[in-house]
Coordinates of C-alpha atoms in Angstrom, one line a residue:
X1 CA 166.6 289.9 -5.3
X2 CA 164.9 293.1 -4.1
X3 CA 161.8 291.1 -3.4
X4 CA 164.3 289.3 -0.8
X5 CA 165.2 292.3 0.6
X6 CA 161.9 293.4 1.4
X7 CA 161.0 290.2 3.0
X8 CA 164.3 290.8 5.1
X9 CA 163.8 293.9 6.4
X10 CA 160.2 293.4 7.3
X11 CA 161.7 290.4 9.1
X12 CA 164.2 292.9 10.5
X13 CA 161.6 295.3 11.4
X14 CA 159.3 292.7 12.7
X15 CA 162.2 291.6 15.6
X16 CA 162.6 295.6 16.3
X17 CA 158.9 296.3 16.9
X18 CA 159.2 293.1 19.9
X19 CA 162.3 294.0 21.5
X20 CA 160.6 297.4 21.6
X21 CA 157.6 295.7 23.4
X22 CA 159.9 294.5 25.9
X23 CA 161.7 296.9 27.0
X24 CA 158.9 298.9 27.4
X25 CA 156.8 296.4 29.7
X26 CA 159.0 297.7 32.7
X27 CA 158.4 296.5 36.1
X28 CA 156.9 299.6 38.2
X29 CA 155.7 300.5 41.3
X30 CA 152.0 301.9 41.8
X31 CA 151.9 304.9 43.1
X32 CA 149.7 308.1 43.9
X33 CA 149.5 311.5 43.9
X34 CA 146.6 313.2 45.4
X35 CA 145.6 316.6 45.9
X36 CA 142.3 318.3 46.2
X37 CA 139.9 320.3 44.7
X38 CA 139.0 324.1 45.2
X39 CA 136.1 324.3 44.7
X40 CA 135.9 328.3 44.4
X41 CA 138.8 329.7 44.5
X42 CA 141.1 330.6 41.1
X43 CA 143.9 327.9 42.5
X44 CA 142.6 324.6 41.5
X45 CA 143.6 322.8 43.9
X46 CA 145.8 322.4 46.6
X47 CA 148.3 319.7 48.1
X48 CA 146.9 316.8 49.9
X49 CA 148.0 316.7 53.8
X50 CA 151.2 314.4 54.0
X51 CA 150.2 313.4 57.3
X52 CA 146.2 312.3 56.3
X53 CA 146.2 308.7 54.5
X54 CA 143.5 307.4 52.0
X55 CA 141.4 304.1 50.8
X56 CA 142.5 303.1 47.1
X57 CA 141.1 300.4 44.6
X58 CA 141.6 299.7 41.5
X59 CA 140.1 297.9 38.7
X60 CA 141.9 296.3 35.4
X61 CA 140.7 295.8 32.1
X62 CA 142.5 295.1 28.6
X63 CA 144.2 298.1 26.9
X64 CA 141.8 298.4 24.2
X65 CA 138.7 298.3 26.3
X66 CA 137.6 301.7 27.9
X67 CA 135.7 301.6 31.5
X68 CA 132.6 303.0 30.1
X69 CA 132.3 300.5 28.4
X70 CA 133.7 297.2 30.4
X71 CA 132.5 298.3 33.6
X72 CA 130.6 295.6 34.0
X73 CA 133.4 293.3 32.9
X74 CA 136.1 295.0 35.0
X75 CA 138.5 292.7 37.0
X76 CA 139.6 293.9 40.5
X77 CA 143.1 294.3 40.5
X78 CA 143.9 295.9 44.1
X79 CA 141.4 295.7 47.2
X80 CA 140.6 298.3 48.9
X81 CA 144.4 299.5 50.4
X82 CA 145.3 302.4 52.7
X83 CA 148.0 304.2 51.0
X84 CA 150.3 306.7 53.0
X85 CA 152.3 308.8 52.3
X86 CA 156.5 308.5 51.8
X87 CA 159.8 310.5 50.6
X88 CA 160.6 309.1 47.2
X89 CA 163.7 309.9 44.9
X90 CA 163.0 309.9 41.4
X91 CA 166.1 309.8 38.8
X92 CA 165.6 311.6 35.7
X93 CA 166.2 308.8 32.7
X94 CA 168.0 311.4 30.6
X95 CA 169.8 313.1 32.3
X96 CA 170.1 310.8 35.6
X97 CA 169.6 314.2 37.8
X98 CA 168.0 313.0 41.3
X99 CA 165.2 314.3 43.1
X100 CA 163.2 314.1 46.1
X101 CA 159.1 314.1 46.4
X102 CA 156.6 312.9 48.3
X103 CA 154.1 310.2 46.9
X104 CA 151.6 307.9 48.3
X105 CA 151.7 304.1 48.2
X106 CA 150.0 300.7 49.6
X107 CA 151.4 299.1 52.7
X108 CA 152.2 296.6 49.9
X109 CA 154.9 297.0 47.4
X110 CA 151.9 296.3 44.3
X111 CA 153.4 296.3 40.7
X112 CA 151.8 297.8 37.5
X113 CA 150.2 294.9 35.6
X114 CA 151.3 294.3 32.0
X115 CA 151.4 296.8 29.7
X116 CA 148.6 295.5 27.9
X117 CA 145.9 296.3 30.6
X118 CA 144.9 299.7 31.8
X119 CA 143.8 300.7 35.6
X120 CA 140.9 302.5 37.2
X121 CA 140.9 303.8 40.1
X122 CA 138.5 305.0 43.1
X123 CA 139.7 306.3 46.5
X124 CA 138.0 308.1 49.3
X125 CA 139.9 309.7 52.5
X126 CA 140.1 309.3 55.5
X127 CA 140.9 305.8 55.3
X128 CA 139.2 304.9 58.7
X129 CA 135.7 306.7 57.4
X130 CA 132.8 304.1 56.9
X131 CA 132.7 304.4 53.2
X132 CA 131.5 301.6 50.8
X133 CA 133.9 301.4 46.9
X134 CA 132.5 299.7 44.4
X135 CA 131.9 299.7 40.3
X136 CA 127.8 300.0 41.4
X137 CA 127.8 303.1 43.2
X138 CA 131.2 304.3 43.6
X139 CA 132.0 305.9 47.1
X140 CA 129.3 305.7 48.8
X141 CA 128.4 306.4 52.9
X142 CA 125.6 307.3 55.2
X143 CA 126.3 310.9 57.0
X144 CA 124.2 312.1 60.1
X145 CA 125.8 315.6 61.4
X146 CA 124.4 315.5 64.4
X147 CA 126.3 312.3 65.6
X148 CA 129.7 313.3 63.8
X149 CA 131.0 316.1 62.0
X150 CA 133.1 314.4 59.5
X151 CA 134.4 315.3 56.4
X152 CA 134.1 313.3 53.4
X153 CA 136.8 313.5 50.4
X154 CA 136.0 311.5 47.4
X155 CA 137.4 311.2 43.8
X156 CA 135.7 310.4 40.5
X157 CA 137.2 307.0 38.7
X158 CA 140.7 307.8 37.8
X159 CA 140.0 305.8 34.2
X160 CA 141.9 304.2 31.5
X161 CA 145.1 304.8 33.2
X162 CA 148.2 302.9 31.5
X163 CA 152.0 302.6 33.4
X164 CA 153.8 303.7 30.3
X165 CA 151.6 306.3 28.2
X166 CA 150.0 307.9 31.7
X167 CA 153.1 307.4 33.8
X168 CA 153.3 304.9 37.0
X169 CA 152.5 308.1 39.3
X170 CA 148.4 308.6 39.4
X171 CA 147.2 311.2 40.0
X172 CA 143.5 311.5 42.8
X173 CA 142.0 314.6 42.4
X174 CA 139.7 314.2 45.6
X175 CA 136.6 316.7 46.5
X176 CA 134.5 317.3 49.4
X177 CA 131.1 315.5 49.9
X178 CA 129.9 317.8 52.7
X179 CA 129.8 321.8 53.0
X180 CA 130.2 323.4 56.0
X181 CA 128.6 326.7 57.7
X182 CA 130.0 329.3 59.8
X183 CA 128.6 332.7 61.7
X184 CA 130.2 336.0 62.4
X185 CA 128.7 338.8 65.0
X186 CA 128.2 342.2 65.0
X187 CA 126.7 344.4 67.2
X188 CA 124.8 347.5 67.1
X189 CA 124.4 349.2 70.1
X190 CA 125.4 352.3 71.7
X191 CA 129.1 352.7 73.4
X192 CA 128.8 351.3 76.7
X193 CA 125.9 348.7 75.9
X194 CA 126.7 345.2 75.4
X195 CA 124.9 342.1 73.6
X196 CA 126.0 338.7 74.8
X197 CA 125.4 335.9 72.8
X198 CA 123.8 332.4 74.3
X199 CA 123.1 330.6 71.6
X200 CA 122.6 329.9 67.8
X201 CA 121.0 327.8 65.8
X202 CA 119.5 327.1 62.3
X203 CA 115.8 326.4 63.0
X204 CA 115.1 323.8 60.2
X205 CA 117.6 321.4 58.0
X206 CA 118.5 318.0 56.9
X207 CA 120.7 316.7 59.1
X208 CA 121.1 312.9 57.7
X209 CA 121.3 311.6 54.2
X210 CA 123.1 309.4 51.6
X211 CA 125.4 309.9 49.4
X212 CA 126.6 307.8 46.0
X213 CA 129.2 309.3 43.9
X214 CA 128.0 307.6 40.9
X215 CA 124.6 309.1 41.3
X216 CA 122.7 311.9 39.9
X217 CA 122.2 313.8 42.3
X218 CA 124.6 312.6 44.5
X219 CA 122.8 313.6 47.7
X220 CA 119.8 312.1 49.1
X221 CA 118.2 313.8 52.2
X222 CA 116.5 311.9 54.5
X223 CA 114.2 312.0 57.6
X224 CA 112.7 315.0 58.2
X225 CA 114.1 319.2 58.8
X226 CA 115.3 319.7 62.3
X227 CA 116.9 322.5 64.2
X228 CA 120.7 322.8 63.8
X229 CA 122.8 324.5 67.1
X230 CA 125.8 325.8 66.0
X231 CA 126.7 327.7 69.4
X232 CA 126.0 327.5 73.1
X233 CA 127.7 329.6 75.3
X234 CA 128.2 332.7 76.2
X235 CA 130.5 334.9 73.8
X236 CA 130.6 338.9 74.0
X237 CA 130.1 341.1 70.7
X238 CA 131.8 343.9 69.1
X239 CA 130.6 346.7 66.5
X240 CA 133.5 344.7 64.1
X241 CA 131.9 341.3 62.4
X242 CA 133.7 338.7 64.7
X243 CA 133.9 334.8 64.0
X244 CA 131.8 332.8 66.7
X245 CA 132.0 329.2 66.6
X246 CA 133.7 326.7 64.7
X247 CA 131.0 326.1 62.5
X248 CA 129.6 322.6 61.1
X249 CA 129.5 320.8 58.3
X250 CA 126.6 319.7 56.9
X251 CA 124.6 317.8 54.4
X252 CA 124.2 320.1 50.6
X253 CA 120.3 321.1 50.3
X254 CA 118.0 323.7 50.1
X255 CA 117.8 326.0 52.5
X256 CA 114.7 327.5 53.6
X257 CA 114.4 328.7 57.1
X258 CA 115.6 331.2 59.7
X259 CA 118.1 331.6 61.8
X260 CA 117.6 332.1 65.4
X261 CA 119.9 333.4 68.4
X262 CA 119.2 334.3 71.7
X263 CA 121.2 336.5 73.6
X264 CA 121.3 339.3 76.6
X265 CA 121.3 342.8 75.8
X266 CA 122.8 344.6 78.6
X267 CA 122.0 348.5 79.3
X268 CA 124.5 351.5 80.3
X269 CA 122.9 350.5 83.8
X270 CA 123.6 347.1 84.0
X271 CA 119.9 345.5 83.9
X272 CA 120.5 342.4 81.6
X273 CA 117.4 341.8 78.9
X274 CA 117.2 338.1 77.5
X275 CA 116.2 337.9 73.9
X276 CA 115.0 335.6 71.1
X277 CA 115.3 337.0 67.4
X278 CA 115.4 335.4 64.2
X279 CA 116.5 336.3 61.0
X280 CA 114.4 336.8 58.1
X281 CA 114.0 333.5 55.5
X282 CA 117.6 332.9 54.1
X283 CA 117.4 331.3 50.7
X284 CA 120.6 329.1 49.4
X285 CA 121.6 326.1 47.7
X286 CA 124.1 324.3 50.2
X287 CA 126.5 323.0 47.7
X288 CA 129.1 320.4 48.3
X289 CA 132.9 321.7 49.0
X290 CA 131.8 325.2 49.7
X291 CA 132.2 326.9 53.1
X292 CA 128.7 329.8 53.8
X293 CA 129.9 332.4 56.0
X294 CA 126.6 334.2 57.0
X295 CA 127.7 337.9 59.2
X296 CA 124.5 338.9 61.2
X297 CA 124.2 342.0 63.2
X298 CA 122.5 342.2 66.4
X299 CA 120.6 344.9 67.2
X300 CA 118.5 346.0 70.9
X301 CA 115.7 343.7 69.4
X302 CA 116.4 342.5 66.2
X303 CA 118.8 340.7 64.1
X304 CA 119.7 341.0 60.3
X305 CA 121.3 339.1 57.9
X306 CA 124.4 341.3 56.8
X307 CA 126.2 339.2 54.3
X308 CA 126.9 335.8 53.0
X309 CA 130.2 334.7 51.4
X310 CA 130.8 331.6 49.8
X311 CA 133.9 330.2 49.5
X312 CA 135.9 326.7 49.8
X313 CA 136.4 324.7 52.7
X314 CA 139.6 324.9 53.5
X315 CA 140.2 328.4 52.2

């Protein structure tokens, strides 16, 4: 008799464990949440721009097998999809309080797949940008500065993900392929003399290359160093550092060269001077995500490199 018993509750048991199943193999909606990454400052990262809209695509795979190592087996399980943003209202289960957020999602109402495959996912922004998504090389594009300043955001595979253990929200943590460089002026001459500046430029960079997220490193430069004009104009000085510009982005690399300005320096008396200065050798490793801020201070006939701060992009 207690042997029946056994049998019966293992039965009983047995019809718990699949009703279980059930109920937890909800239908859900896939959706996003992305933000991006700081690359040097203590805040981690920041919100993604509600207005700005990404490429997604996703990958499946069964539960037990990880990406690493069914990569090559991976089924694709969403195209490449522009997902934008929208105001959702999420209901707490418990204690059915509502409230509002804003997630991203496909032009498409796409579903979770069962509960017995997981997701990976690979997005780059801005949608419209001439990126290629694959499981061979990730995001991958062609950049050449000098024909357009764009910036590249670009997330590692979001892997493994499952609708019920990870929650039907995922999260894209996206970073910046490019770096960018700025200038700030400062003058020093004496009260009533003036330096005017015509035009700056870095005298020898990379300017094109390829980039493969999936790569190590992820940056190839190609062609050969050419001169880099940040500024043409005309834009008067002050004995204060003073932004000049809007800067550029550029391609991470080595830096090995000068940087050279021209400008008018303008006596007491009015006679105008023309000059062309450079810096000495500046030294840095253009990393991606990170925004170089070099201050230089003109002088009658020379310039100097004051300071360089490094800091993130958008900071």
């Amino acid at each position: 008799m207690k042997i029946k018993t056994l049998i019966s509750a293992a039965f009983m048991l047995t019809g718990c464990t699949i009703n279980e199943t059930l109920v937890h193999d909800p239908e859900l909606n896939l959706m996003f949440q992305p933000e991006m990454y700081m690359h040097v400052s203590q805040e981690g990262t920041v919100r993604f721009p509600t207005e700005e809209n990404f490429a997604v695509r996703a990958w499946m795979l069964p539960q037990n097998v990880s990406w690493n190592e069914g990569i090559g087996h991976a089924i694709e399980y969403m195209p490449l999809s522009e997902a934008y943003s929208r105001e959702v209202t999420i209901t707490d289960s418990d204690t059915r309080i509502a409230a509002k957020d804003t997630l991203w999602g496909t032009s498409e109402t796409l579903l979770w797949p069962s509960s017995n495959d997981n997701l990976t996912f690979l997005a780059y922004a801005p949608f419209g940008a001439e990126c290629n998504c694959d499981i061979e090389n990730g995001i991958s594009f062609h950049s050449d500065i000098l024909l357009r300043q764009e910036d590249i955001l670009f997330t590692e595979p979001q892997a493994d993900r499952h609708k019920i253990e990870d929650g039907w929200v995922v999260p894209l943590q996206f970073s910046h392929a490019l770096c960018k460089v700025n200038f700030r002026i400062k003058n020093r001459v004496p009260e009533r003399e003036e330096i005017l500046i015509r035009r700056i430029a870095i005298s020898s960079a990379y300017t094109k290359g390829h980039f493969s997220s999936f790569r190590t490193p992820q940056w190839i430069q190609e062609g050969t160093p050419a001169e880099i004009l940040f500024f043409e104009g005309e834009s008067p000085t002050d004995n204060l550092p003073t932004d000049i510009g809007s800067g550029l982005m550029m391609i991470p690399q080595k830096l090995d060269t000068r940087i050279t300005l021209d400008y008018d320096y303008q006596t007491s008396g009015g006679a105008g001077l023309p000059m062309h200065q450079q810096t000495s050798v500046i030294n840095t490793e253009l990393e991606a995500g990170h925004s170089y801020t070099y201050t230089l201070s003109v002088g009658i006939d020379d310039v100097k490199l004051m300071q360089e701060i490094i800091g993130d992009i958008f900071e």
